[in-house]
Tab-separated table of C-alpha atoms and ligand atoms in Angstrom:
chain	number	residue	atom	x	y	z
A	1	MET	CA	-32.812	-81.017	-123.080
A	2	SER	CA	-30.741	-83.221	-124.679
A	3	ALA	CA	-27.240	-85.024	-122.498
A	4	GLU	CA	-25.954	-84.214	-125.864
A	5	THR	CA	-26.213	-80.504	-124.655
A	6	LEU	CA	-23.127	-77.836	-124.504
A	7	THR	CA	-24.894	-74.921	-121.911
A	8	ILE	CA	-22.909	-71.696	-122.921
A	9	THR	CA	-23.180	-68.379	-119.845
A	10	ASP	CA	-22.492	-65.237	-121.854
A	11	ASN	CA	-21.775	-63.618	-119.122
A	12	ARG	CA	-21.385	-60.226	-120.631
A	13	THR	CA	-25.463	-60.663	-120.718
A	14	GLY	CA	-25.931	-63.056	-118.237
A	15	LYS	CA	-27.851	-65.329	-120.759
A	16	GLN	CA	-28.031	-68.852	-121.343
A	17	TYR	CA	-28.066	-70.960	-124.453
A	18	ASP	CA	-28.140	-75.060	-125.042
A	19	VAL	CA	-25.539	-76.084	-128.554
A	20	PRO	CA	-25.942	-78.885	-129.283
A	21	ILE	CA	-23.735	-81.245	-129.513
A	22	GLU	CA	-22.903	-83.724	-133.025
A	23	ASN	CA	-20.146	-85.812	-133.265
A	24	GLY	CA	-18.028	-84.451	-131.095
A	25	THR	CA	-18.586	-80.974	-132.616
A	26	ILE	CA	-20.663	-77.745	-132.340
A	27	LYS	CA	-21.926	-76.115	-135.483
A	28	ALA	CA	-20.228	-72.621	-135.179
A	29	MET	CA	-22.944	-71.512	-136.339
A	30	ASP	CA	-24.830	-72.145	-132.816
A	31	LEU	CA	-23.023	-69.360	-131.716
A	32	ARG	CA	-24.216	-66.232	-134.127
A	33	GLN	CA	-27.429	-66.536	-132.011
A	34	ILE	CA	-25.395	-65.414	-129.158
A	35	LYS	CA	-25.678	-61.648	-128.974
A	36	THR	CA	-25.860	-58.828	-126.629
A	37	ALA	CA	-27.940	-56.523	-128.781
A	38	GLU	CA	-30.861	-57.711	-131.198
A	39	ASP	CA	-28.027	-55.525	-134.562
A	40	ASP	CA	-24.940	-57.574	-132.912
A	41	PHE	CA	-23.522	-59.890	-135.159
A	42	GLY	CA	-23.335	-62.735	-133.252
A	43	LEU	CA	-20.516	-64.642	-131.664
A	44	MET	CA	-17.830	-66.049	-134.608
A	45	THR	CA	-15.018	-68.844	-133.095
A	46	TYR	CA	-11.203	-66.790	-133.776
A	47	ASP	CA	-9.245	-70.241	-135.022
A	48	PRO	CA	-6.352	-69.339	-137.535
A	49	ALA	CA	-4.654	-72.417	-139.272
A	50	PHE	CA	-8.080	-74.312	-138.218
A	51	MET	CA	-6.581	-75.786	-135.070
A	52	ASN	CA	-9.260	-76.267	-134.449
A	53	THR	CA	-12.159	-76.653	-136.499
A	54	ALA	CA	-13.514	-79.764	-138.155
A	55	SER	CA	-13.905	-78.349	-142.371
A	56	CYS	CA	-15.999	-80.817	-142.742
A	57	LYS	CA	-17.493	-85.164	-142.004
A	58	SER	CA	-15.912	-87.689	-143.927
A	59	ARG	CA	-15.512	-90.803	-144.142
A	60	ILE	CA	-11.879	-91.562	-146.780
A	61	THR	CA	-8.767	-91.151	-143.878
A	62	PHE	CA	-8.904	-92.216	-140.484
A	63	ILE	CA	-6.467	-90.506	-138.233
A	64	ASP	CA	-5.675	-90.593	-135.159
A	65	GLY	CA	-1.992	-88.500	-133.862
A	66	ASP	CA	-1.219	-89.610	-130.880
A	67	LYS	CA	-1.699	-92.828	-131.294
A	68	GLY	CA	-0.182	-92.535	-134.356
A	69	ILE	CA	-2.831	-94.684	-136.942
A	70	LEU	CA	-3.701	-93.876	-140.367
A	71	GLU	CA	-6.112	-95.785	-141.964
A	72	TYR	CA	-7.728	-95.684	-146.047
A	73	ARG	CA	-11.488	-96.302	-145.886
A	74	GLY	CA	-10.481	-98.189	-142.355
A	75	TYR	CA	-7.633	-100.192	-143.871
A	76	PRO	CA	-4.703	-99.969	-141.783
A	77	ILE	CA	-2.455	-98.012	-143.005
A	78	ASP	CA	0.912	-101.051	-143.064
A	79	GLN	CA	-1.697	-103.491	-144.004
A	80	LEU	CA	-2.634	-101.885	-147.128
A	81	ALA	CA	0.836	-100.424	-147.873
A	82	GLU	CA	1.962	-104.480	-147.581
A	83	GLN	CA	-0.355	-105.725	-149.840
A	84	SER	CA	-1.462	-104.021	-152.164
A	85	SER	CA	-0.652	-101.695	-155.255
A	86	TYR	CA	-1.008	-97.346	-155.961
A	87	LEU	CA	-3.798	-98.570	-158.166
A	88	GLU	CA	-6.076	-100.544	-155.951
A	89	VAL	CA	-5.044	-98.114	-152.830
A	90	ALA	CA	-7.244	-94.588	-155.623
A	91	TYR	CA	-9.986	-97.430	-155.832
A	92	LEU	CA	-10.234	-98.120	-152.565
A	93	LEU	CA	-9.895	-93.771	-151.562
A	94	LEU	CA	-12.250	-93.154	-154.164
A	95	HIS	CA	-15.280	-95.685	-154.126
A	96	GLY	CA	-15.115	-96.416	-150.475
A	97	GLU	CA	-14.289	-100.363	-150.745
A	98	LEU	CA	-11.335	-102.852	-152.357
A	99	PRO	CA	-12.476	-103.137	-155.806
A	100	ASN	CA	-12.994	-107.194	-156.567
A	101	GLU	CA	-11.087	-108.701	-159.743
A	102	THR	CA	-13.462	-106.960	-162.071
A	103	GLN	CA	-13.893	-103.797	-160.867
A	104	LEU	CA	-9.803	-103.561	-160.548
A	105	ARG	CA	-9.405	-105.006	-163.666
A	106	GLU	CA	-12.044	-102.091	-165.132
A	107	TRP	CA	-10.430	-99.685	-163.485
A	108	THR	CA	-6.227	-100.630	-163.982
A	109	TRP	CA	-7.838	-100.142	-167.931
A	110	ASN	CA	-9.108	-97.636	-168.057
A	111	ILE	CA	-6.608	-95.832	-165.959
A	112	THR	CA	-3.962	-96.940	-168.762
A	113	HIS	CA	-5.878	-96.626	-171.912
A	114	HIS	CA	-5.950	-92.168	-170.719
A	115	THR	CA	-2.484	-91.896	-169.751
A	116	PHE	CA	-1.336	-90.316	-173.215
A	117	ILE	CA	-0.907	-85.751	-173.377
A	118	ASN	CA	-2.727	-83.726	-176.786
A	119	GLU	CA	0.938	-83.345	-178.461
A	120	ASN	CA	-0.506	-79.793	-178.149
A	121	ILE	CA	0.251	-79.763	-173.884
A	122	LYS	CA	4.405	-81.405	-175.019
A	123	LYS	CA	4.576	-78.011	-176.243
A	124	VAL	CA	3.378	-75.952	-173.294
A	125	ILE	CA	5.937	-78.322	-171.983
A	126	ASP	CA	8.241	-77.094	-173.851
A	127	GLY	CA	7.371	-73.338	-173.280
A	128	PHE	CA	8.639	-73.600	-170.042
A	129	HIS	CA	12.286	-71.715	-169.605
A	130	TYR	CA	15.186	-74.210	-169.758
A	131	ASN	CA	15.948	-74.841	-165.757
A	132	ALA	CA	11.737	-74.934	-164.648
A	133	HIS	CA	11.294	-76.271	-161.907
A	134	PRO	CA	8.640	-78.559	-162.673
A	135	MET	CA	6.364	-78.513	-159.304
A	136	GLY	CA	5.519	-75.024	-161.228
A	137	MET	CA	5.652	-76.931	-164.477
A	138	PHE	CA	2.449	-79.740	-163.660
A	139	GLU	CA	0.341	-76.938	-161.562
A	140	ALA	CA	0.240	-74.907	-164.679
A	141	THR	CA	0.636	-77.423	-167.045
A	142	LEU	CA	-2.940	-78.659	-164.771
A	143	GLY	CA	-4.382	-75.527	-165.787
A	144	ALA	CA	-3.576	-76.422	-168.753
A	145	LEU	CA	-5.040	-79.365	-169.561
A	146	SER	CA	-8.542	-78.092	-168.019
A	147	THR	CA	-8.941	-75.652	-171.113
A	148	PHE	CA	-8.376	-79.057	-173.732
A	149	TYR	CA	-11.414	-80.926	-171.169
A	150	PRO	CA	-13.806	-78.236	-171.333
A	151	ASP	CA	-16.574	-80.921	-170.823
A	152	ALA	CA	-14.257	-81.328	-167.416
A	153	LYS	CA	-16.262	-78.432	-166.338
A	154	ASP	CA	-20.106	-80.357	-166.042
A	155	ILE	CA	-19.398	-81.604	-162.216
A	156	PHE	CA	-22.139	-82.769	-160.611
A	157	ASN	CA	-22.543	-85.506	-164.095
A	158	VAL	CA	-21.553	-87.966	-161.838
A	159	GLU	CA	-19.573	-89.616	-165.974
A	160	CYS	CA	-18.451	-86.744	-166.652
A	161	ARG	CA	-16.500	-86.714	-162.981
A	162	ARG	CA	-15.485	-90.721	-163.671
A	163	LYS	CA	-14.271	-89.332	-167.320
A	164	GLN	CA	-12.200	-86.787	-165.400
A	165	ILE	CA	-10.669	-89.123	-162.491
A	166	HIS	CA	-9.359	-91.290	-164.772
A	167	ARG	CA	-7.593	-89.096	-167.362
A	168	LEU	CA	-6.178	-87.184	-163.417
A	169	ILE	CA	-4.864	-89.752	-162.119
A	170	ALA	CA	-3.821	-91.529	-165.845
A	171	LYS	CA	-2.358	-88.688	-167.235
A	172	VAL	CA	-0.676	-87.345	-163.153
A	173	PRO	CA	3.043	-89.442	-164.144
A	174	THR	CA	3.021	-88.276	-167.473
A	175	ILE	CA	3.038	-85.074	-167.288
A	176	ALA	CA	4.822	-85.146	-164.005
A	177	ALA	CA	8.028	-86.506	-166.363
A	178	PHE	CA	7.575	-84.800	-169.724
A	179	ALA	CA	8.332	-82.302	-166.648
A	180	PHE	CA	11.279	-84.044	-165.598
A	181	ARG	CA	12.777	-84.361	-169.223
A	182	HIS	CA	12.225	-80.550	-170.209
A	183	ARG	CA	14.099	-79.766	-167.541
A	184	ILE	CA	17.267	-81.988	-168.340
A	185	GLY	CA	16.455	-81.335	-172.583
A	186	MET	CA	16.189	-85.094	-173.555
A	187	GLN	CA	13.564	-86.213	-176.303
A	188	TYR	CA	9.829	-87.284	-174.124
A	189	SER	CA	9.232	-90.862	-173.755
A	190	TYR	CA	5.724	-91.849	-174.300
A	191	PRO	CA	3.596	-93.949	-172.540
A	192	ASP	CA	4.360	-98.224	-172.278
A	193	ASN	CA	0.956	-99.888	-171.048
A	194	ASP	CA	2.197	-102.957	-170.878
A	195	LEU	CA	3.634	-101.541	-168.241
A	196	SER	CA	2.806	-101.437	-164.327
A	197	TYR	CA	1.297	-97.692	-163.140
A	198	GLU	CA	4.564	-97.271	-161.294
A	199	GLY	CA	6.292	-99.936	-163.389
A	200	ASN	CA	4.943	-96.773	-166.365
A	201	PHE	CA	5.883	-94.142	-164.846
A	202	LEU	CA	9.841	-95.173	-164.643
A	203	ASN	CA	9.898	-95.720	-168.383
A	204	MET	CA	8.598	-92.553	-168.830
A	205	MET	CA	11.037	-90.689	-166.249
A	206	PHE	CA	13.911	-93.175	-167.435
A	207	LYS	CA	13.601	-94.559	-170.966
A	208	THR	CA	16.811	-94.257	-173.472
A	209	THR	CA	17.709	-96.034	-175.969
A	210	GLU	CA	16.512	-99.167	-174.924
A	211	SER	CA	13.677	-100.806	-177.014
A	212	LYS	CA	11.419	-101.784	-174.193
A	213	TYR	CA	12.005	-100.659	-170.747
A	214	GLU	CA	12.109	-102.604	-167.529
A	215	PRO	CA	11.444	-101.419	-164.844
A	216	ASP	CA	13.756	-102.483	-161.666
A	217	PRO	CA	11.021	-104.350	-159.491
A	218	VAL	CA	12.280	-103.401	-156.435
A	219	LEU	CA	12.633	-100.191	-157.236
A	220	GLU	CA	9.383	-100.571	-158.362
A	221	HIS	CA	8.030	-101.916	-156.010
A	222	ALA	CA	9.869	-99.635	-153.709
A	223	LEU	CA	7.436	-96.240	-155.509
A	224	THR	CA	4.239	-98.989	-155.435
A	225	VAL	CA	4.846	-98.551	-151.230
A	226	LEU	CA	5.859	-94.996	-151.760
A	227	PHE	CA	2.967	-94.100	-153.604
A	228	ILE	CA	0.276	-95.441	-151.201
A	229	LEU	CA	1.470	-94.045	-148.358
A	230	HIS	CA	1.661	-90.286	-149.706
A	231	ALA	CA	-2.187	-91.535	-151.648
A	232	ASP	CA	-4.367	-88.724	-149.174
A	233	HIS	CA	-4.280	-86.846	-145.617
A	234	GLU	CA	-7.725	-86.386	-144.411
A	235	GLN	CA	-7.852	-82.346	-144.673
A	236	ASN	CA	-4.007	-81.336	-144.299
A	237	CYS	CA	-3.035	-78.290	-146.415
A	238	SER	CA	-3.406	-79.072	-150.131
A	239	THR	CA	-6.771	-80.766	-149.353
A	240	ASN	CA	-7.855	-78.533	-147.744
A	241	ALA	CA	-6.798	-75.695	-151.177
A	242	MET	CA	-8.585	-78.633	-154.021
A	243	ARG	CA	-12.168	-78.410	-150.987
A	244	SER	CA	-11.931	-74.953	-151.439
A	245	ILE	CA	-11.195	-73.915	-154.957
A	246	GLY	CA	-14.207	-77.078	-155.756
A	247	SER	CA	-16.564	-75.761	-153.508
A	248	ALA	CA	-16.722	-72.948	-155.922
A	249	GLN	CA	-17.526	-75.690	-158.884
A	250	THR	CA	-13.953	-75.234	-160.060
A	251	ASP	CA	-13.429	-77.648	-162.619
A	252	PRO	CA	-10.877	-80.475	-161.852
A	253	PHE	CA	-8.088	-79.577	-163.550
A	254	SER	CA	-8.110	-76.581	-162.281
A	255	ALA	CA	-8.930	-77.417	-158.506
A	256	LEU	CA	-5.641	-80.073	-158.733
A	257	GLY	CA	-2.957	-77.344	-160.204
A	258	GLY	CA	-3.984	-75.368	-157.130
A	259	ALA	CA	-3.850	-78.423	-154.452
A	260	ALA	CA	-0.530	-78.800	-156.443
A	261	ALA	CA	0.281	-75.669	-155.179
A	262	ALA	CA	0.079	-76.019	-152.249
A	263	LEU	CA	1.445	-78.748	-151.636
A	264	TYR	CA	4.791	-77.091	-153.447
A	265	GLY	CA	4.841	-75.150	-150.252
A	266	PRO	CA	8.105	-76.078	-147.994
A	267	LEU	CA	5.471	-76.471	-144.588
A	268	HIS	CA	3.716	-78.845	-146.594
A	269	GLY	CA	5.413	-81.509	-149.992
A	270	GLY	CA	8.085	-79.745	-150.479
A	271	ALA	CA	9.426	-80.698	-147.436
A	272	ASN	CA	10.774	-83.820	-148.614
A	273	GLU	CA	13.478	-81.959	-151.188
A	274	MET	CA	14.014	-78.742	-148.344
A	275	VAL	CA	15.485	-82.435	-145.707
A	276	LEU	CA	17.540	-83.036	-148.526
A	277	ARG	CA	19.028	-80.339	-149.195
A	278	MET	CA	19.381	-79.388	-145.557
A	279	LEU	CA	21.144	-83.101	-145.233
A	280	LYS	CA	23.475	-81.432	-147.979
A	281	GLU	CA	24.282	-78.244	-145.824
A	282	ILE	CA	25.186	-80.889	-142.898
A	283	GLY	CA	28.036	-82.947	-145.339
A	284	SER	CA	28.978	-85.053	-142.611
A	285	VAL	CA	27.682	-87.187	-139.321
A	286	ASP	CA	29.587	-84.977	-137.136
A	287	LYS	CA	28.310	-81.544	-137.985
A	288	VAL	CA	24.630	-83.078	-136.857
A	289	PRO	CA	24.854	-81.406	-133.188
A	290	ASP	CA	25.771	-78.419	-134.087
A	291	TYR	CA	23.019	-77.669	-136.547
A	292	VAL	CA	20.499	-79.648	-133.895
A	293	LYS	CA	22.350	-76.242	-131.294
A	294	ARG	CA	21.514	-74.367	-134.228
A	295	VAL	CA	17.777	-75.802	-134.262
A	296	LYS	CA	16.883	-75.429	-131.264
A	297	ALA	CA	18.384	-71.977	-130.275
A	298	GLY	CA	15.343	-70.663	-133.426
A	299	GLU	CA	18.161	-70.478	-136.639
A	300	PHE	CA	16.078	-72.266	-138.608
A	301	ARG	CA	13.455	-75.613	-138.887
A	302	LEU	CA	14.818	-79.034	-138.831
A	303	MET	CA	13.630	-80.295	-141.965
A	304	GLY	CA	11.642	-83.645	-142.386
A	305	PHE	CA	10.604	-82.684	-138.424
A	306	GLY	CA	7.227	-81.986	-136.593
A	307	HIS	CA	3.843	-82.841	-137.634
A	308	ARG	CA	0.322	-80.706	-137.377
A	309	VAL	CA	-1.147	-83.935	-136.185
A	310	TYR	CA	1.278	-87.123	-135.273
A	311	LYS	CA	2.141	-85.941	-132.093
A	312	ASN	CA	4.006	-89.281	-131.010
A	313	TYR	CA	5.195	-90.455	-134.292
A	314	ASP	CA	4.115	-90.432	-138.175
A	315	PRO	CA	3.436	-94.028	-139.049
A	316	ARG	CA	4.163	-93.806	-142.430
A	317	ALA	CA	8.190	-92.757	-141.588
A	318	ARG	CA	8.317	-96.325	-140.333
A	319	ILE	CA	6.761	-97.890	-143.509
A	320	ILE	CA	8.810	-95.983	-145.449
A	321	LYS	CA	12.541	-96.764	-143.062
A	322	GLN	CA	12.300	-100.334	-143.361
A	323	VAL	CA	11.426	-99.304	-147.723
A	324	ALA	CA	14.780	-97.018	-148.039
A	325	TYR	CA	16.890	-100.503	-147.397
A	326	GLU	CA	15.401	-102.501	-149.226
A	327	VAL	CA	16.290	-99.720	-151.786
A	328	PHE	CA	19.640	-99.216	-151.449
A	329	GLU	CA	20.616	-103.506	-151.027
A	330	VAL	CA	20.270	-102.384	-155.481
A	331	THR	CA	21.100	-99.049	-155.814
A	332	GLY	CA	23.871	-98.233	-153.096
A	333	LYS	CA	23.559	-96.818	-149.199
A	334	ASP	CA	23.183	-93.179	-149.984
A	335	PRO	CA	25.932	-91.476	-147.622
A	336	LEU	CA	23.347	-88.720	-146.905
A	337	LEU	CA	21.622	-92.001	-144.604
A	338	ASP	CA	24.250	-92.502	-141.729
A	339	ILE	CA	23.850	-88.738	-141.388
A	340	ALA	CA	20.112	-88.597	-141.392
A	341	LEU	CA	20.127	-91.516	-138.092
A	342	GLU	CA	22.725	-90.111	-136.532
A	343	LEU	CA	19.744	-86.498	-136.870
A	344	GLU	CA	16.915	-89.016	-135.363
A	345	ARG	CA	19.022	-90.852	-132.843
A	346	ILE	CA	20.057	-87.231	-131.164
A	347	ALA	CA	16.813	-84.893	-132.287
A	348	LEU	CA	14.798	-88.051	-130.140
A	349	GLU	CA	17.566	-88.287	-127.400
A	350	ASP	CA	17.206	-84.033	-127.160
A	351	GLU	CA	14.452	-82.917	-124.196
A	352	TYR	CA	14.036	-79.754	-127.256
A	353	PHE	CA	12.274	-82.842	-129.506
A	354	VAL	CA	10.426	-84.838	-127.099
A	355	LYS	CA	8.892	-81.757	-125.061
A	356	ARG	CA	7.623	-80.601	-128.646
A	357	LYS	CA	6.237	-84.447	-129.662
A	358	LEU	CA	8.808	-83.760	-132.637
A	359	TYR	CA	9.343	-86.882	-134.620
A	360	PRO	CA	10.133	-87.673	-138.330
A	361	ASN	CA	7.705	-87.460	-140.590
A	362	VAL	CA	6.678	-88.805	-143.852
A	363	ASP	CA	9.075	-86.826	-145.560
A	364	PHE	CA	12.648	-87.655	-144.028
A	365	TYR	CA	12.757	-90.202	-145.178
A	366	SER	CA	11.209	-90.418	-148.720
A	367	GLY	CA	13.416	-88.403	-150.215
A	368	ILE	CA	16.468	-90.365	-149.844
A	369	ILE	CA	14.861	-93.336	-151.081
A	370	TYR	CA	14.039	-90.716	-154.205
A	371	GLN	CA	17.500	-89.342	-154.639
A	372	ALA	CA	19.489	-93.653	-154.189
A	373	MET	CA	16.680	-94.278	-157.258
A	374	SER	CA	17.860	-90.916	-159.450
A	375	PHE	CA	15.386	-88.511	-158.129
A	376	PRO	CA	16.716	-85.201	-158.958
A	377	LEU	CA	15.533	-82.529	-156.131
A	378	ASP	CA	12.612	-80.526	-157.363
A	379	MET	CA	11.269	-83.648	-158.418
A	380	PHE	CA	10.486	-84.445	-154.878
A	381	PRO	CA	7.414	-82.564	-154.548
A	382	VAL	CA	6.224	-84.051	-157.163
A	383	LEU	CA	6.608	-87.425	-156.841
A	384	PHE	CA	4.505	-86.084	-153.731
A	385	ALA	CA	1.622	-85.018	-156.079
A	386	ILE	CA	1.283	-87.716	-158.430
A	387	PRO	CA	-0.200	-90.307	-155.610
A	388	ARG	CA	-1.573	-87.581	-153.241
A	389	THR	CA	-3.731	-87.013	-156.978
A	390	SER	CA	-6.340	-90.272	-155.846
A	391	GLY	CA	-6.890	-88.383	-152.089
A	392	TRP	CA	-7.018	-85.071	-153.435
A	393	LEU	CA	-10.023	-86.427	-155.825
A	394	ALA	CA	-11.452	-88.173	-153.490
A	395	GLN	CA	-11.939	-85.461	-151.364
A	396	TRP	CA	-13.162	-83.220	-154.402
A	397	VAL	CA	-15.997	-85.803	-154.851
A	398	GLU	CA	-16.829	-86.524	-151.389
A	399	LEU	CA	-17.107	-82.309	-151.150
A	400	LEU	CA	-19.760	-81.917	-154.484
A	401	GLU	CA	-22.087	-84.978	-153.023
A	402	ASP	CA	-21.761	-83.462	-149.245
A	403	SER	CA	-25.382	-81.961	-149.215
A	404	ASP	CA	-24.047	-79.880	-145.538
A	405	GLN	CA	-21.213	-77.757	-148.315
A	406	LYS	CA	-21.272	-74.838	-150.192
A	407	ILE	CA	-19.248	-72.407	-151.199
A	408	ALA	CA	-15.574	-72.013	-148.462
A	409	ARG	CA	-15.833	-68.396	-147.598
A	410	PRO	CA	-14.102	-68.414	-143.661
A	411	ARG	CA	-15.302	-65.331	-141.163
A	412	GLN	CA	-12.991	-62.786	-139.834
A	413	VAL	CA	-11.904	-60.507	-137.523
A	414	TYR	CA	-11.630	-56.889	-138.912
A	415	LEU	CA	-9.035	-54.578	-137.270
A	416	GLY	CA	-8.858	-51.643	-139.392
A	417	TYR	CA	-9.868	-48.832	-140.156
A	418	ARG	CA	-13.508	-47.414	-139.974
A	419	THR	CA	-15.769	-45.289	-142.611
A	420	ARG	CA	-14.206	-42.570	-143.680
A	421	ASP	CA	-13.518	-40.128	-146.048
A	422	TYR	CA	-11.041	-40.251	-148.999
A	423	VAL	CA	-7.325	-37.848	-149.358
A	424	PRO	CA	-6.828	-36.528	-152.947
A	425	LEU	CA	-3.080	-37.103	-153.728
A	426	ALA	CA	-1.757	-33.627	-152.901
A	427	ASN	CA	-2.498	-33.880	-149.326
A	428	ARG	CA	-0.758	-37.630	-148.307
A	429	GLU	CA	1.147	-37.888	-146.199
A	430	LEU	CA	2.542	-41.611	-145.194
A	431	PRO	CA	1.652	-42.130	-141.739
A	432	GLU	CA	4.804	-44.144	-140.095
A	433	THR	CA	2.876	-47.101	-138.792
A	434	GLN	CA	2.210	-47.918	-142.124
A	435	SER	CA	3.390	-50.855	-143.953
A	436	ALA	CA	5.462	-50.482	-146.475
A	437	GLY	CA	4.770	-54.770	-147.898
A	438	ALA	CA	1.141	-52.907	-147.727
B	1	LIG	N1	12.182	-77.664	-136.331
B	1	LIG	C1	12.541	-77.218	-135.061
B	1	LIG	N2	11.895	-76.812	-134.009
B	1	LIG	C2	10.606	-77.236	-134.256
B	1	LIG	C3	9.867	-77.635	-135.480
B	1	LIG	C4	10.867	-78.500	-136.867
B	1	LIG	N3	10.695	-79.282	-137.975
B	1	LIG	N4	8.839	-77.667	-136.190
B	1	LIG	C5	8.334	-77.898	-134.908
B	1	LIG	N5	9.344	-76.979	-133.884
B	1	LIG	C6	8.940	-76.371	-132.583
B	1	LIG	C7	8.010	-74.575	-132.690
B	1	LIG	O1	9.121	-73.792	-133.047
B	1	LIG	C8	7.696	-74.497	-131.840
B	1	LIG	O2	7.780	-74.119	-130.563
B	1	LIG	P1	7.863	-73.618	-129.241
B	1	LIG	O3	6.364	-73.870	-128.772
B	1	LIG	O4	8.840	-73.175	-128.643
B	1	LIG	O5	7.131	-71.784	-130.533
B	1	LIG	C9	6.652	-75.967	-131.798
B	1	LIG	O6	7.555	-76.555	-131.889
B	1	LIG	C10	5.271	-76.156	-131.925
B	1	LIG	O7	5.424	-75.492	-133.547
B	1	LIG	P2	4.998	-75.791	-134.340
B	1	LIG	O8	5.192	-74.332	-135.611
B	1	LIG	O9	3.195	-74.726	-133.428
B	1	LIG	O10	3.972	-76.777	-134.352
B	1	LIG	P3	2.253	-77.134	-136.237
B	1	LIG	O11	2.019	-78.645	-135.272
B	1	LIG	O12	1.952	-75.222	-136.627
B	1	LIG	O13	3.773	-77.465	-137.607
B	1	LIG	C11	5.048	-77.966	-139.118
B	1	LIG	C12	3.573	-78.536	-138.111
B	1	LIG	C13	4.391	-77.157	-140.172
B	1	LIG	C14	4.317	-79.253	-140.122
B	1	LIG	C15	6.192	-78.074	-138.301
B	1	LIG	O14	5.904	-79.168	-137.117
B	1	LIG	C16	7.618	-77.947	-138.890
B	1	LIG	O15	7.256	-76.741	-139.740
B	1	LIG	N6	8.412	-78.767	-139.852
B	1	LIG	C17	8.994	-78.425	-141.207
B	1	LIG	C18	8.246	-78.602	-141.900
B	1	LIG	C19	7.414	-79.716	-142.300
B	1	LIG	O16	9.104	-81.475	-142.011
B	1	LIG	N7	6.766	-80.077	-143.155
B	1	LIG	C20	6.614	-81.487	-142.833
B	1	LIG	C21	5.018	-81.718	-142.335
B	1	LIG	S1	4.834	-82.883	-143.206
B	1	LIG	C22	3.642	-83.151	-144.668
B	1	LIG	O17	3.437	-82.018	-144.595
B	1	LIG	C23	3.989	-84.355	-145.903
């Protein structure tokens, strides 16, 4: 018996089991042998919200939540944010290594030459109501794109997969910008392949009558940093959705639409939009203490605070705060910043937040920067989805190449009725306990 085992005594039967420990985990399937009788199903783990369950082995992103560490393929996030470009980071996430000059040139060329979308996709976007939320348009358009690329179903063909990866990373900014232009009733601004990935996105968003759009270098750089910080975050809710959908061997366009839907939720990528709404609702610095009181009374949560993994600080929030000041040099300071700073100051001193280890997360400042850069509120989750596309795809490829993986299919603890006879309609009474929402 190796020391790397866990001995379990089942007090129901007095039997003992030795279960191997590998990489600090035991296999949930090793518990299945623990039974009270031959026909017993065997022991399972109960872990709603995956609080203590590793769903995969991964080599992409490392997080130490207690120490506030985030690394992509071993490179610290602050070094990447300071020295790298978004496309280089996307390459790193997908290929495992930083590209050399030739690789980066080819990669950039490939992404740049897939930025256009089929003209019929424009008609899909045109079909949305004038005030449709851009994230809804974004998700739906990704699903629609799968119908334009039926070859994308060939997911075990490495060459084919590479092509879809180029297409997706290239087209998400175009879809996002077109959704925005549709929303405000402006003609679409087509990609400009002379510009950087981020510069071209700004061109597609904001170009008006100028014959050549020239992005402000400070804003372009801010977007680079924000894109790098948002590119991946290991097994978060939307990545889990991407892997779960991908495990059914769904094409990457459809799977990405599903991942984007998960990101849309206010507890995840929708939080940056909610932070801005919250700051506007607070309205002025003097109203902050009263707002914090209501949060502590449990009326609502402080958006942009707290994280499932980071219980010390979110390293991304620190970097973003610096970028905010660079952006305000160009755009002028957003008055909401003072409210945010006061909120942060009070919350970081308050016992309620300190005890629960609640710190500003990545979304706390990103929204203020986006607003200063003239992005409307409802574009914020879309701005998160653009860079996260490379992370979703890297995780999807890793899933497909992992022989441990199968279709994701959790178990349940069934607590409902067992076999009972069908009751004809005329004989039915609604039991008082039946939930109306069921
Ligand atoms: N404001 C006030 N109280 C909070 C907050 C908050 N933002 N977040 C957690 N708490 C409290 C909870 O009420 C709970 O208190 P209790 O122990 O007295 O019941 C305690 O802190 C623990 O909270 P959980 O919900 O168990 O923490 P969990 O890890 O499940 O949630 C989450 C993490 C969803 C991020 C949560 O902190 C939250 O809702 N934050 C606000 C939304 C947000 O900013 N989301 C963005 C996350 S970053 C991202 O996805 C990119």
